[in-house]
XYZ file of C-alpha atoms in Angstrom:
555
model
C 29.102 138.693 172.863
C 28.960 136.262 170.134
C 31.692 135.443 167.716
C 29.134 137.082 165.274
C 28.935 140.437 167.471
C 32.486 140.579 168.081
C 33.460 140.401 164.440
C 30.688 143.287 163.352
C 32.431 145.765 166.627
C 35.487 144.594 165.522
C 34.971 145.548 161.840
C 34.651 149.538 163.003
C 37.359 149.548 165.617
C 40.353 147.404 164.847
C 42.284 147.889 167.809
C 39.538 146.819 169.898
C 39.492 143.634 167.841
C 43.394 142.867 168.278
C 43.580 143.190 172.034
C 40.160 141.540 172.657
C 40.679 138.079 170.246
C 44.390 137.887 169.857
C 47.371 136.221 172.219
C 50.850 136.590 172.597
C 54.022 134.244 174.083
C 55.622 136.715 175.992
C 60.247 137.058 176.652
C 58.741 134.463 179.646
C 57.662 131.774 177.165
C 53.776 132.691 178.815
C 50.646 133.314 176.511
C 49.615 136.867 177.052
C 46.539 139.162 175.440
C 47.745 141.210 172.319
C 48.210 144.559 174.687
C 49.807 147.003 172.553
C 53.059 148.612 173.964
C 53.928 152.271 174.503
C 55.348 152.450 170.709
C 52.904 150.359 169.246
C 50.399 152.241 171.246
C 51.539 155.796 169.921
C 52.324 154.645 166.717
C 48.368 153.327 165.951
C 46.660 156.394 165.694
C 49.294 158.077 163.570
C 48.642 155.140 160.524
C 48.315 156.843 157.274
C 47.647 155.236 153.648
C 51.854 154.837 153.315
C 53.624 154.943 156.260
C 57.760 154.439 156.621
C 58.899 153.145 159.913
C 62.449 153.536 160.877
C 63.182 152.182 164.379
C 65.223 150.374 167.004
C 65.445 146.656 167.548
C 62.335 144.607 168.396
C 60.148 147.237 168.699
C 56.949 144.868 167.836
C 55.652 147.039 164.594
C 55.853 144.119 162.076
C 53.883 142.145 164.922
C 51.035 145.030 165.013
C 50.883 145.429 161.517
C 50.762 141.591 161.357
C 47.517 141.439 163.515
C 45.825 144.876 161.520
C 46.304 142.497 157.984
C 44.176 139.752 159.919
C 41.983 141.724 161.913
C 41.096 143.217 158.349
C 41.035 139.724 156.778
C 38.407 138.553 159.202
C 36.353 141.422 158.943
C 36.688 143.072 155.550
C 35.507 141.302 152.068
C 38.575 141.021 148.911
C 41.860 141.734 151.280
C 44.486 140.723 149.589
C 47.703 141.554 151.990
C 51.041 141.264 151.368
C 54.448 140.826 153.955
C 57.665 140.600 152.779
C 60.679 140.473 155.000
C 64.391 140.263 154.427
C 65.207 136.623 155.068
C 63.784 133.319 154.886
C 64.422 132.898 159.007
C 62.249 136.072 159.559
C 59.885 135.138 156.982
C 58.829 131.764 158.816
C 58.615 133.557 161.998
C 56.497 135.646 160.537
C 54.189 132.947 159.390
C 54.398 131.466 162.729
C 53.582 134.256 164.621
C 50.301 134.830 161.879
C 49.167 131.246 162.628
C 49.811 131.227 166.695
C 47.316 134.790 166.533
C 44.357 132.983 164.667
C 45.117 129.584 165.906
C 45.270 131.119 169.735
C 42.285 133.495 168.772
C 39.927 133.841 171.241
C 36.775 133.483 169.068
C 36.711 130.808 166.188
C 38.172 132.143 163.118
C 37.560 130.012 159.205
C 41.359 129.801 157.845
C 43.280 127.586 155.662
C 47.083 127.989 155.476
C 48.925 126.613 152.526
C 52.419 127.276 151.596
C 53.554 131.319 152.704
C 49.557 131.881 152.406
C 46.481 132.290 154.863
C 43.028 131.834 153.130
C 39.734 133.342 154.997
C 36.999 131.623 152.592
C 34.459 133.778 154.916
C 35.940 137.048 153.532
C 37.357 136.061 150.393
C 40.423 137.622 151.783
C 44.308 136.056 151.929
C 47.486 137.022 153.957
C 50.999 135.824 151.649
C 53.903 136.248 153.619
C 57.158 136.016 151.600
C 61.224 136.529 151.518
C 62.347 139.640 149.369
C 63.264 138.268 145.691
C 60.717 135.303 146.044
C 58.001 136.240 144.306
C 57.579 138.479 141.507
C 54.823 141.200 142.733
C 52.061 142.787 139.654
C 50.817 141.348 136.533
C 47.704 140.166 138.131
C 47.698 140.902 141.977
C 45.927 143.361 143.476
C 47.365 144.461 146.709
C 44.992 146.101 149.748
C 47.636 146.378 152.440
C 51.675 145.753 152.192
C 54.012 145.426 155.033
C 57.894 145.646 154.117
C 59.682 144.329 156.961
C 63.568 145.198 157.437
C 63.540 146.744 153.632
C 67.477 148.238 154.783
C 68.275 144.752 154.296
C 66.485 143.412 151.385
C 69.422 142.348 148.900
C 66.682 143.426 145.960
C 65.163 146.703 147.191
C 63.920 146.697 143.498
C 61.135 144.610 144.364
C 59.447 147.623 145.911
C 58.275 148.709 142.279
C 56.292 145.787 141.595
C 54.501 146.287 144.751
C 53.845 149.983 144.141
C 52.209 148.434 140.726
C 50.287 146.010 141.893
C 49.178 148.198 145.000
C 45.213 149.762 144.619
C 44.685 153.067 144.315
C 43.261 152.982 148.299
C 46.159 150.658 149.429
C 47.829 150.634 153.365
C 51.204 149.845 152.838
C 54.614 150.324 155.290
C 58.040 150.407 155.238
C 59.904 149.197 158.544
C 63.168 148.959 159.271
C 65.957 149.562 161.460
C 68.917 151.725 159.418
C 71.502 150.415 157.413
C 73.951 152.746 156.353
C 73.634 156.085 154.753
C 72.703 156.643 150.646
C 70.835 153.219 150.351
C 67.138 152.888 148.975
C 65.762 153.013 152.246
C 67.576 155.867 153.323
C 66.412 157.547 150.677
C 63.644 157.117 150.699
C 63.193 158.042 154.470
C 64.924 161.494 153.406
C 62.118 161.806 150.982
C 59.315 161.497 153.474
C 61.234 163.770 155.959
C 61.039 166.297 153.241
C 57.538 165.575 152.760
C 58.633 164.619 149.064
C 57.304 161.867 146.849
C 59.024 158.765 146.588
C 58.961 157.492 143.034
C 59.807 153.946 141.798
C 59.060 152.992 138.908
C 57.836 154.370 135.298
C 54.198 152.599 136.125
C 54.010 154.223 139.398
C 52.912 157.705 140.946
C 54.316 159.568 143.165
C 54.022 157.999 146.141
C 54.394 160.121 149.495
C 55.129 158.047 153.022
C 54.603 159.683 156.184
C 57.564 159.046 158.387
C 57.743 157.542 161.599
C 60.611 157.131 164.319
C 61.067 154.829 167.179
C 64.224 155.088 169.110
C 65.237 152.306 171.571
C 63.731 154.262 174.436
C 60.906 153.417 174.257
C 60.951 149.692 174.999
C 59.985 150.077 178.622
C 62.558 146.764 179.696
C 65.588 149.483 178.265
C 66.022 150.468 182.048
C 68.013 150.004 184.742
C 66.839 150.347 188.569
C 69.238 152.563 190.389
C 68.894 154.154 193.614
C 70.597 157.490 193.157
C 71.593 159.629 190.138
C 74.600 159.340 187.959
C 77.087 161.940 188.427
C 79.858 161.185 185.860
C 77.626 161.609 182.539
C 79.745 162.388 179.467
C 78.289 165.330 177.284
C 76.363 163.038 174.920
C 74.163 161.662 177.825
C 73.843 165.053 179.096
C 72.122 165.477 175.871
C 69.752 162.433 176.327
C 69.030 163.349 179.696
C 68.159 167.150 178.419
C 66.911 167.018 175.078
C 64.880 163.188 175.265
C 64.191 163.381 178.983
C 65.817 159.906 179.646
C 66.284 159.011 183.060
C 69.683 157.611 184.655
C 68.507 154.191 184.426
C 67.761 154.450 180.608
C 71.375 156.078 180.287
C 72.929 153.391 182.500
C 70.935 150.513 180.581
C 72.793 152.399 177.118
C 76.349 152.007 178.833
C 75.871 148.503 179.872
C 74.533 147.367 176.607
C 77.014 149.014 174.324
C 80.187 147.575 176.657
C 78.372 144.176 176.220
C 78.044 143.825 172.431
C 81.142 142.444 170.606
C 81.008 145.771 168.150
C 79.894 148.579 170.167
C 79.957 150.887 167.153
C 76.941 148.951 165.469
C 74.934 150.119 168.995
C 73.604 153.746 167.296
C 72.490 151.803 164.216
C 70.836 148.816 166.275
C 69.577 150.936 169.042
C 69.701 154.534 167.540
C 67.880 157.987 169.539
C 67.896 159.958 166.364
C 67.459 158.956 163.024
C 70.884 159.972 161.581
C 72.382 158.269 164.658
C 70.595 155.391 162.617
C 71.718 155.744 159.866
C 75.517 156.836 160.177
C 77.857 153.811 160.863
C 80.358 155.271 162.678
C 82.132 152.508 163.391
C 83.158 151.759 159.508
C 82.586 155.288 158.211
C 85.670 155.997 155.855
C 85.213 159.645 156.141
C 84.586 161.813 159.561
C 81.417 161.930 160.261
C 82.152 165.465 161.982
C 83.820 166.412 159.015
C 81.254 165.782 156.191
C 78.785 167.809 158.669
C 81.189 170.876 159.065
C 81.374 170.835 155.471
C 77.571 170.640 155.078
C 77.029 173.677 156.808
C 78.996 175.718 154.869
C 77.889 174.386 151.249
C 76.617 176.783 149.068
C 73.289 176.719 147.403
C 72.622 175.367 143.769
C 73.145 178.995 141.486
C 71.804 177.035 138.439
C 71.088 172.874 137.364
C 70.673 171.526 133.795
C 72.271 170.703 130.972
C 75.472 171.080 128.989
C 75.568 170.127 124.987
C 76.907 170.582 121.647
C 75.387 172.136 118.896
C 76.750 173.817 115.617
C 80.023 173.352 117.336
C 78.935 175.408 120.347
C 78.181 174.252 123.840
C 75.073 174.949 125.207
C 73.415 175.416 128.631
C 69.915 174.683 128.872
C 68.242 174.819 132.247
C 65.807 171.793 133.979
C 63.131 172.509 135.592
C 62.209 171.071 139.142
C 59.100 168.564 138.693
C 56.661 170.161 141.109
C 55.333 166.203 142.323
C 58.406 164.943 143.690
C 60.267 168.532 143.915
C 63.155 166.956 142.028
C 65.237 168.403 139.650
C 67.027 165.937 137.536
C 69.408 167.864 135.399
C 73.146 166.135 135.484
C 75.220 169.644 135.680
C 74.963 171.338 139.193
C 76.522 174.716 139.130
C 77.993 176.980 142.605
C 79.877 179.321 140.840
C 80.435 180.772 137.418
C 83.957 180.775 135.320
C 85.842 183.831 136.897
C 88.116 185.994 134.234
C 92.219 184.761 135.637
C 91.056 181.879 138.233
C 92.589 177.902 136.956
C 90.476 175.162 137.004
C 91.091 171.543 137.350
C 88.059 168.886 136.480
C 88.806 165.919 137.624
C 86.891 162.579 136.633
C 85.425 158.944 137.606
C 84.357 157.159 134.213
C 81.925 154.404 134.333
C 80.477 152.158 131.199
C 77.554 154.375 131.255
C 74.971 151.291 131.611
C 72.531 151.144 134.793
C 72.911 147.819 136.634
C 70.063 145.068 136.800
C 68.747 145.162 140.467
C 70.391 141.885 141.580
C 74.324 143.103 140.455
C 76.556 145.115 142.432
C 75.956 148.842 141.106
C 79.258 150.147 141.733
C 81.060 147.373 139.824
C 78.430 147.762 136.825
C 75.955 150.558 136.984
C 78.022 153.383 138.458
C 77.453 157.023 137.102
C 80.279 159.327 135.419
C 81.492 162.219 137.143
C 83.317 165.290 136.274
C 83.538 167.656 139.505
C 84.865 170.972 138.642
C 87.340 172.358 141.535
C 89.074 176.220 141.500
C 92.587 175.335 141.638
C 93.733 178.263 143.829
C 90.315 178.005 146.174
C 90.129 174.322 146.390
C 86.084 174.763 146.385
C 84.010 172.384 144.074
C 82.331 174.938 141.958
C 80.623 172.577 139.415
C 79.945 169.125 138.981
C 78.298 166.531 136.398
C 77.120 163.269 137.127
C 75.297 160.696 134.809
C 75.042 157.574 133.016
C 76.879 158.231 129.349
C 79.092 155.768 127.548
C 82.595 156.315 127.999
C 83.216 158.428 124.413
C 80.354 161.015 125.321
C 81.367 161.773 128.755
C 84.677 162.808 127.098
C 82.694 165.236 125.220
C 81.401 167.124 127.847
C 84.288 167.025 129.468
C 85.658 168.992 126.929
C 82.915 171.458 126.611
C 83.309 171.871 130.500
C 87.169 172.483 130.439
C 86.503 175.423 128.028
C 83.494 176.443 129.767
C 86.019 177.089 132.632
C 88.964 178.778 131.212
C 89.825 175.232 129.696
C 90.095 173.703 132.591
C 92.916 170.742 133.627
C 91.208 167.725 132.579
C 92.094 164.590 134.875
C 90.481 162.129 133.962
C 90.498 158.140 135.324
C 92.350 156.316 132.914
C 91.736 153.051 134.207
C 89.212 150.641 132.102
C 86.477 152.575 130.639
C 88.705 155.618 131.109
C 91.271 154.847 128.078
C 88.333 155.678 126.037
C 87.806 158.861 127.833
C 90.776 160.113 127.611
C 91.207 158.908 123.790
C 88.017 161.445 123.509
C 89.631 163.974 124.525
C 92.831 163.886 123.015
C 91.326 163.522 119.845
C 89.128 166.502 119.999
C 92.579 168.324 119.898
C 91.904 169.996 123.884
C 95.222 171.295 125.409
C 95.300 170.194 128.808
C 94.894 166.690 129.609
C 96.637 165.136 132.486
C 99.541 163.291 131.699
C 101.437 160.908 133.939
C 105.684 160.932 134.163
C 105.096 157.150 133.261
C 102.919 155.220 130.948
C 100.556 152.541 132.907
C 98.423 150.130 130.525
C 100.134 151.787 127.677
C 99.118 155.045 127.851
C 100.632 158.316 130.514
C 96.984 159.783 129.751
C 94.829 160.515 132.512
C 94.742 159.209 136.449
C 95.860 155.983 137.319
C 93.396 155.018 140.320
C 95.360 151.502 140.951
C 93.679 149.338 143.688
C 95.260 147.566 146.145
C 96.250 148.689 150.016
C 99.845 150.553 148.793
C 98.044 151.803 145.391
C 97.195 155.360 144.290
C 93.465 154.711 145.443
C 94.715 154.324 149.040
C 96.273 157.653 149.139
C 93.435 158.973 146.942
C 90.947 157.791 150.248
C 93.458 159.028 152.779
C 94.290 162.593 150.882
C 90.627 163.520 150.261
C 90.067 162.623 154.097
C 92.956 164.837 155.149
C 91.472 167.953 153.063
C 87.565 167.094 154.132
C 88.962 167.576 157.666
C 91.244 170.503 157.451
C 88.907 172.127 155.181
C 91.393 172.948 152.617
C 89.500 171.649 150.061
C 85.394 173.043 150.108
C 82.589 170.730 148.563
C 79.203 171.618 147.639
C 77.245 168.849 146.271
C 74.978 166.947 147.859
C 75.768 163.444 145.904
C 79.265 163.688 147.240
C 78.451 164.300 150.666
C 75.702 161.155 150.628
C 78.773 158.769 149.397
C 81.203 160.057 151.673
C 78.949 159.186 154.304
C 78.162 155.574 152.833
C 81.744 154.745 151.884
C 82.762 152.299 154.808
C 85.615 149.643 155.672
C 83.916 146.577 154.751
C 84.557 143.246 156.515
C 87.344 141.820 153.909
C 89.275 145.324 154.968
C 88.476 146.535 151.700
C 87.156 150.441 151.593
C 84.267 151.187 149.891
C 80.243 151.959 149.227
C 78.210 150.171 151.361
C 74.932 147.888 148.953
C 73.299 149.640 146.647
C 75.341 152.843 146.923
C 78.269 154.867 144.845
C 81.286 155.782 144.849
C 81.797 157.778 141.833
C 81.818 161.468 143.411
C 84.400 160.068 146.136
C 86.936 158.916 143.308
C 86.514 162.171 141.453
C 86.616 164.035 144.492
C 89.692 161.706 145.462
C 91.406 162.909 142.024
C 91.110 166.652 142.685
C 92.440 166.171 146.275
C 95.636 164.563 144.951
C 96.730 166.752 142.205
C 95.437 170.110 144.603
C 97.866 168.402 147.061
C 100.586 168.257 144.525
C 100.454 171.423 142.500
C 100.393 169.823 139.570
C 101.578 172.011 136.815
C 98.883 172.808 134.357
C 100.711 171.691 130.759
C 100.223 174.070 127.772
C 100.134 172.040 124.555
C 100.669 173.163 121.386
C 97.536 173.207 119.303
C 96.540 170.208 117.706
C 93.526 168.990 115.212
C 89.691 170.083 116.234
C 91.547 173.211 118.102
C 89.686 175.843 116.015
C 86.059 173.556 117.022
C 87.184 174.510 120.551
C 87.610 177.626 120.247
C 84.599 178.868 119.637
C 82.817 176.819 122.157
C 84.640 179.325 124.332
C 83.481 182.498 125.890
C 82.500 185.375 123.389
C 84.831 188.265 122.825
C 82.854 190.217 125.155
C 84.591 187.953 128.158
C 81.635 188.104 129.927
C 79.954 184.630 131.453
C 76.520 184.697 131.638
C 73.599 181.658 131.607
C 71.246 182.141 128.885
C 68.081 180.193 128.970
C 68.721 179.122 125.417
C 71.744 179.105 123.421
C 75.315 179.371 123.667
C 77.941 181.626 125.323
């Protein structure tokens, strides 16, 4: 066939193209032809318009999708691709590999490379292949196909909106990566797809559904061991590869050997996972029992209602949010379990935050971390309620006031630390009976809880108590936002405890807060009234007694 006639085939049947023009340097430094392996293989006829890939190590999908963007290029008028890995070490590799497949092609192929970009004057058509950060995406690009490569790791997974904007209406895009930790944007958005829920970015862009995708280490074909009879002493989680996956012994012996050989054996499940929430759970730094967040899971109650609390008139009102039927989201900021009961005490504890979201490239749980009031039954222990949002300081105060009346007014305990002061100003203020007070002042004030840092602080026994009840069970949670930052609150490598990038750690502090003054009795304090104490009053319950959620209007 001519160059000509292998181009016009080629055009119609891409794979065809790949493994008939394109060459590979093999783990024995030899050039090979482009054959695609068993995941690669499996993998190509399940391509959609969005695709997520979460995998094991060097499972060759950035390669594939590498050689689809030129096999397109060289076939296809007005391509206009786009890679974008996590590093500047993977993005010249990258690069390399693009210029060894067209360089080493097996037919003649018209390309100029300048920079991170691959011209194809016959097609009109261009490859850039960049470093997440690099390059601001939109405003004037118009993206056919998008690779992501290692997005778990991209220090700005912001960068994803502008290239959801810039993307065509008929764009192929992907998301690969192995796992990073639990709660972060990829994991997210991998939870999303599982669900067969949109993922949406940005205000300028759609819903946007990926189809997920998972690769676990078996199937790299070299992930074996020979052995010449079976293993006998398998422990009960290789029982369960050898049942559930079908490994064989040499697979599961090839898993031992590797693990014992890697200097942190805990980062094997993430690195090399079977599941995907092997993947994504790092054991090895997890704060929090994995076991234990699970057995709590199972026993979490459904949402009763979700929307919002206010004041109006000087009552507080409940007005429901509805779920948006595109990305099956429901964004209302007070989750409720279970309704005030007539004689139960209530404690609310709190995590206040400055109430301002975080630019992309700052540390969100320094400066962008929500407020949280989580609502515990002080005799139960169960989270029954719980807020979470981005408010300033003053207004969060408000509604926790409006939520300690709500439920039978409620202990209020507050953070007092930074932000907090304010908070807890707010509160006393509005004339409400039972804030927390300390035995002795801290930063001038005994108002509120005193979350001190440090390794012999409160916040270490705060960490260490909540653990302690999440694994005895004798405190019960409920929401789902705690239970994704318990599982992404990890030992970093300073020693330091807490969320891993781009996650929170709000609903753990507040959670922390209950634990400790559940653990302590606390005494619930009855002040005497003071100024705004009528305003309270009849934010309260109506003489009836009765609680009820009307659709509109007060209680």
């Amino acid at each position: 066939m001519t160059d000509t006639q292998v181009l016009e085939k080629g055009r119609t049947d891409l794979r065809w193209l790949i493994e008939s023009i394109f060459f590979l340097v093999n783990k024995d430094s030899q050039r090979v032809p482009f054959i695609f392996n068993p995941a690669q293989d499996d993998y190509w006829p399940k391509i959609s318009p969005r695709d997520i890939i979460l995998k094991a190590r060097k499972e060759g999908f950035s390669t594939i999708r590498l050689a689809r963007m030129a096999a397109k290029c060289i076939t296809m008028r007005n391509r206009h691709c786009v890679v974008v890995s996590h590093e500047e070490k993977s993005t010249t590799r990258l690069l390399e590999r693009l210029k060894y497949l067209l360089e080493h092609s097996a037919i003649k192929i018209n390309y100029t490379a300048t920079g991170n970009s691959v011209y194809f004057p016959d097609t009109d058509s261009k490859i850039w292949i960049g470093t997440a950060g690099a390059k601001a995406f939109g405003r004037g690009d118009d993206i056919t196909d998008y690779h992501l490569s290692e997005y778990a790791f991209w220090t700005n997974p912001g960068l994803i909106v502008g290239i959801e904007e810039a993307s065509m209406n008929d764009a192929e895009g992907c998301i690969e990566s192995t796992a990073f930790g639990w709660g972060t944007p990829y994991h997210k958005i991998w939870l999303s797809a599982e669900k067969k829920e949109a993922h949406k970015s940005g205000e300028n862009v759609g819903p946007v559904f990926y189809k997920p995708h998972f690769y676990g280490w078996f199937w790299d074909k070299n992930y074996m061991v020979a052995i010449t009879k079976p293993l006998e002493d398998l422990e009960e989680y290789e029982q369960w590869l050898r049942k559930e996956l079908k490994l064989t012994d040499g697979q599961i012996l090839w898993r031992r050997l590797k693990r014992e050989s890697m200097a942190d054996p805990s980062k094997f499940d993430q690195e090399y996972p079977a599941t995907p929430d092997e993947a994504f759970l790092v054991a090895g730094a997890m704060v929090f029992s994995p076991q234990a967040i699970r057995q709590q899971e199972a026993q979490a109650r459904p949402v009763m209602w979700q929307g919002e609390i206010y004041e109006k008139n000087g009552k507080a009102l409940l007005q429901p949010t509805k779920t948006d039927p595109s990305t099956k989201e429901n964004h209302g900021r007070l989750m409720i379990w279970l309704s005030p009961r007539r004689g139960n005490s209530y404690l609310i504890s709190g995590d206040v935050a400055s109430g301002i979201e975080s630019p992309p490239d700052e540390d969100i749980d320094e400066t962008g971390c929500f407020s949280v009031w989580d609502v515990v039954d002080f005799e139960t222990g169960e989270q029954v309620a719980q807020w979470r949002g981005l408010v300033p300081p003053d207004e969060f105060g408000d509604i926790g006031v409006m939520l300690g009346m709500f439920y039978n007014e409620a202990l209020l305990v507050p953070e007092v630390n930074n932000h907090g002061l304010v908070t807890c100003t707010t509160i006393r203020n509005a004339g409400y009976r039972k804030l927390y007070e300390r035995d002795e002042a801290k930063g001038g004030t005994t108002m509120g809880f005193f979350t001190m840092p440090g390794a012999t602080g409160t916040r270490a026994r705060l960490i260490n108590t909540l653990r302690a009840v999440l694994r005895d069970m004798t405190m019960k949670f409920n929401s789902p936002h705690t239970f994704s930052e318990l599982r992404s609150f990890v030992k970093k490598g300073n020693g330091k405890m807490g969320p891993q990038p781009s996650c929170f750690s709000d609903c753990v502090i507040a959670a922390g807060i209950a634990s400790i003054i559940i653990d302590d009795q606390e005494y619930i304090p009855e002040k005497k009234a003071e100024g705004g104490r009528k305003k309270l009053s009849i934010m309260n319950r109506g003489s009836a007694g009765g609680i009820n959620y009307p659709r509109k209007g007060g209680y």
